[in-house]
XYZ file of C-alpha atoms in Angstrom:
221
model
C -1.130 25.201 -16.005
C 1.076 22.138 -17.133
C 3.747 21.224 -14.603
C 6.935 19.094 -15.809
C 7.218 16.192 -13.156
C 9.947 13.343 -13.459
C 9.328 10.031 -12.924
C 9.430 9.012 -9.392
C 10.198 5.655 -9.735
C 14.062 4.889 -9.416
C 14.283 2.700 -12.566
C 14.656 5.220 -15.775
C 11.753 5.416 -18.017
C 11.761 3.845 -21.255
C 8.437 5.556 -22.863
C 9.337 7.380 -26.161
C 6.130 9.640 -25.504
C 5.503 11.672 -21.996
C 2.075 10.523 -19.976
C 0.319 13.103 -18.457
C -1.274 13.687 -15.334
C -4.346 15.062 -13.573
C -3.853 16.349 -9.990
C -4.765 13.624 -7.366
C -3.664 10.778 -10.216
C -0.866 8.007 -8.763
C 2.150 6.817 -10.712
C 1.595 3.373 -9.879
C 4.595 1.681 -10.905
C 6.366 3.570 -8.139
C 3.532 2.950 -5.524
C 3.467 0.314 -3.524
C 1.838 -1.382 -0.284
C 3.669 -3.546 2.131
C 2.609 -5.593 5.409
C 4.062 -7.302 8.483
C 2.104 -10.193 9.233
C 2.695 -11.617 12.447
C 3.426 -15.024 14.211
C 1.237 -17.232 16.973
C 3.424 -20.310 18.292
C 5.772 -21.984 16.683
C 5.076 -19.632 13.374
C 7.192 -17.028 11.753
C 6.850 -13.108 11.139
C 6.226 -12.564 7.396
C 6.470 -9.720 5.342
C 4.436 -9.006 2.312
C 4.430 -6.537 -1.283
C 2.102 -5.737 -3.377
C 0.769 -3.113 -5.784
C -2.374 -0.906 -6.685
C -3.978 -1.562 -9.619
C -5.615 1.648 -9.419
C -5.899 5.186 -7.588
C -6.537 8.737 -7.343
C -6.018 11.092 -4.244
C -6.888 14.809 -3.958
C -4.959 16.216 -1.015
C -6.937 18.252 1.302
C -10.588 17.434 0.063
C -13.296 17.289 2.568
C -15.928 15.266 0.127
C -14.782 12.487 -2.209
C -11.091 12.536 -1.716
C -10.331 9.562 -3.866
C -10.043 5.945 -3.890
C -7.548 3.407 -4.112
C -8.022 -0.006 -5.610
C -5.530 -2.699 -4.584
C -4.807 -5.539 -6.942
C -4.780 -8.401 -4.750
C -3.070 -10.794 -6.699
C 0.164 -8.708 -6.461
C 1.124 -9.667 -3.213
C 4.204 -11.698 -2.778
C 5.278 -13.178 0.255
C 8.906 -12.704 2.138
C 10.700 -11.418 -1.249
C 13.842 -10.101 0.278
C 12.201 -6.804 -0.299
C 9.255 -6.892 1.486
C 10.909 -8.683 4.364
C 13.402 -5.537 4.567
C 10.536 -2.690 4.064
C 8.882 -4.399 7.012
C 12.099 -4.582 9.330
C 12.869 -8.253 9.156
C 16.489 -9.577 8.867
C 17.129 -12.505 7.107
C 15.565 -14.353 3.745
C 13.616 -17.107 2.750
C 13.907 -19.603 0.344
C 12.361 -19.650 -2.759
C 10.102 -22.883 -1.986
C 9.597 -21.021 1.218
C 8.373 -17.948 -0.720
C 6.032 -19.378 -2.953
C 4.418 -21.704 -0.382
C 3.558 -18.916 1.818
C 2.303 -16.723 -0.977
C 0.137 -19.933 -2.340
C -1.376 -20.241 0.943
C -2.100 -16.328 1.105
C -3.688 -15.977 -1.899
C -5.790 -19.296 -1.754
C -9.037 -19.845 -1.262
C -9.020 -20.090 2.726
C -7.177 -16.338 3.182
C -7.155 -13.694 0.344
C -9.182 -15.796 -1.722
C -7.900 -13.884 -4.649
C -9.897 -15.992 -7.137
C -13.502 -14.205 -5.581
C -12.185 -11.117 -4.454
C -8.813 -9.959 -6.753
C -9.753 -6.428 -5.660
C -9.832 -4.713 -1.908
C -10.799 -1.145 -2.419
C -10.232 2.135 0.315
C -13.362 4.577 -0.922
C -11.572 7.773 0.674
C -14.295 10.134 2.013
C -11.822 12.754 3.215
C -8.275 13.947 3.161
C -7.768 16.903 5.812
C -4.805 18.673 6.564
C -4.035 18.161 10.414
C -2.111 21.014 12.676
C 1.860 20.347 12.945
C 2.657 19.121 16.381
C 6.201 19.792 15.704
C 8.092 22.349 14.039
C 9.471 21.220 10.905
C 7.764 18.179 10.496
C 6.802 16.850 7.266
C 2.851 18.481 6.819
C 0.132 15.146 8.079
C -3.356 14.532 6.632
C -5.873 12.398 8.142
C -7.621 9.723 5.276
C -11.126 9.001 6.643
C -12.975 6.643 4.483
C -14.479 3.040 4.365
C -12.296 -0.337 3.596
C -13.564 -3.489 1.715
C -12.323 -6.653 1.981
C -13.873 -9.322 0.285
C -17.300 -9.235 1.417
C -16.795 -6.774 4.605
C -16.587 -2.878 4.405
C -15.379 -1.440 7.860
C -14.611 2.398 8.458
C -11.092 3.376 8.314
C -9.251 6.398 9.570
C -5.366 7.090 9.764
C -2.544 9.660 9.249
C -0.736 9.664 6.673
C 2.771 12.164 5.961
C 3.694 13.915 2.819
C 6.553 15.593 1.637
C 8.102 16.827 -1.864
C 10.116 14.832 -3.656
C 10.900 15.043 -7.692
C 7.873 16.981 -8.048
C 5.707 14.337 -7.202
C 3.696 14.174 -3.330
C 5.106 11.565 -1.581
C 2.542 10.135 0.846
C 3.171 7.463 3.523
C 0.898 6.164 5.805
C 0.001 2.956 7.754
C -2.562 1.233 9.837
C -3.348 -2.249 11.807
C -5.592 -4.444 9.943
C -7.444 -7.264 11.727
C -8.341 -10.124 9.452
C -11.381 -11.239 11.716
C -13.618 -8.512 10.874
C -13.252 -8.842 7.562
C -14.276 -12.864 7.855
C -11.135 -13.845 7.143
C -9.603 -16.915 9.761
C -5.972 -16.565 10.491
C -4.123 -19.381 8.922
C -2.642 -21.829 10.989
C -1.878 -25.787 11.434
C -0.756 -28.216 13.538
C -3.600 -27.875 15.213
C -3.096 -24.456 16.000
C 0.804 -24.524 17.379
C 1.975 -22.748 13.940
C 0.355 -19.679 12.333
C 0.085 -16.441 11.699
C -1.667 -13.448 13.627
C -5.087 -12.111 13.433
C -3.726 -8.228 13.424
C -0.760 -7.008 10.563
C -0.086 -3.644 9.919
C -0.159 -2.404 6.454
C 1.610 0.233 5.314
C 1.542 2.531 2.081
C 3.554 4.675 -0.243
C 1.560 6.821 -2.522
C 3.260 8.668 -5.423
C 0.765 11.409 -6.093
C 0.992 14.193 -8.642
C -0.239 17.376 -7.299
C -0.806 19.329 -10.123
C -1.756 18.230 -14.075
C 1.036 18.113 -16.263
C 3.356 16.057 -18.224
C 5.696 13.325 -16.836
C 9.415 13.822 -17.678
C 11.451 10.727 -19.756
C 14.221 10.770 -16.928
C 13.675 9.485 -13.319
C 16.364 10.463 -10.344
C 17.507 7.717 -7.491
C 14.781 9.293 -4.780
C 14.305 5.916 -2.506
């Protein structure tokens, strides 16, 4: 049965013809991942955006629940955006910016030019029991993370609620760069840099049933 969904995104669409989608499918314009990257020493708290360049998600599946596909060389560094989505005050300056996000995706961190792709193979998607009356329904994502060369297990909850038609799912989880052979950045012989544990964090527009995509979006973040 089709299903008429708007766009979630809060921009208005600008496609003459409607897309459609399959349940489980993202609208990836509107989804996004962000990360709080933490200080040692003298260093500063950073916050970082980026995109997926790829997903699907089926909801409640016990086998196979999806996979999603992050397009590494997205990520931007302390954009007055990501700094507020990750509860930092203040801004950075543009040199500021694009030195950070140089460093990030360079060779001796992301090393975006080997790896442009990290990739969460979700194995499951299970509804958990509310703990609370009236709070927004949880689902535990059980799966395996890859990272460059490493592929570690990875297991957290993640909340979804209704919104324009379209599941809205949030979720988050601490990420430690060590395992995944990746050395915290730092200088100065060690008195500036950055943390080996962030937490990453993710907003998933998912459609829950195939249909069409409407040509109008409402204000919904």
């Amino acid at each position: 049965m089709a299903l008429a969904m708007a766009f979630p995104a809060c921009e208005r669409a600008t496609a003459q013809t409607p897309i459609s989608y399959s349940a489980g499918d993202l609208h990836l314009p509107s989804t996004r991942v962000f990360a709080l990257v933490g200080k040692t020493g003298l260093g500063h708290e950073h916050g970082v955006l980026g995109r997926l360049k790829s997903g699907r998600l089926n909801l409640g599946a016990t086998c196979d629940a999806g996979e999603l596909v992050f397009d590494m060389s997205s990520f931007t560094a302390d954009t007055d955006q990501a700094r507020r989505l990750v509860g930092l005050s203040g801004s950075s300056s543009d040199s500021t910016r694009k030195q950070v996000t140089t460093t990030m995706l360079g060779r001796d961190v992301l090393n975006v030019g080997q790896y442009p792709t990290a990739v969460f193979k979700i194995d499951s998607a299970t509804p958990e029991r509310p703990t609370v009356e009236g709070q927004p329904q949880r689902y535990r994502l059980s799966g395996q993370f890859t990272l460059q060369r490493t592929a570690r297990p990875l297991s957290f909850l993640a909340e979804v609620t209704s919104k324009n038609g379209w599941n809205l799912v949030r979720g988050s989880f601490p990420l430690k760069q060590s395992e995944y052979g990746i050395k915290p950045y730092s200088k100065a012989f060690g008195a500036v840099g950055v943390a080996d544990e962030m937490t990453v964090w993710g907003e998933l527009w998912v459609a829950p049933a195939t249909g069409v995509a409407g040509q109008t979006s409402a204000a919904v973040r």
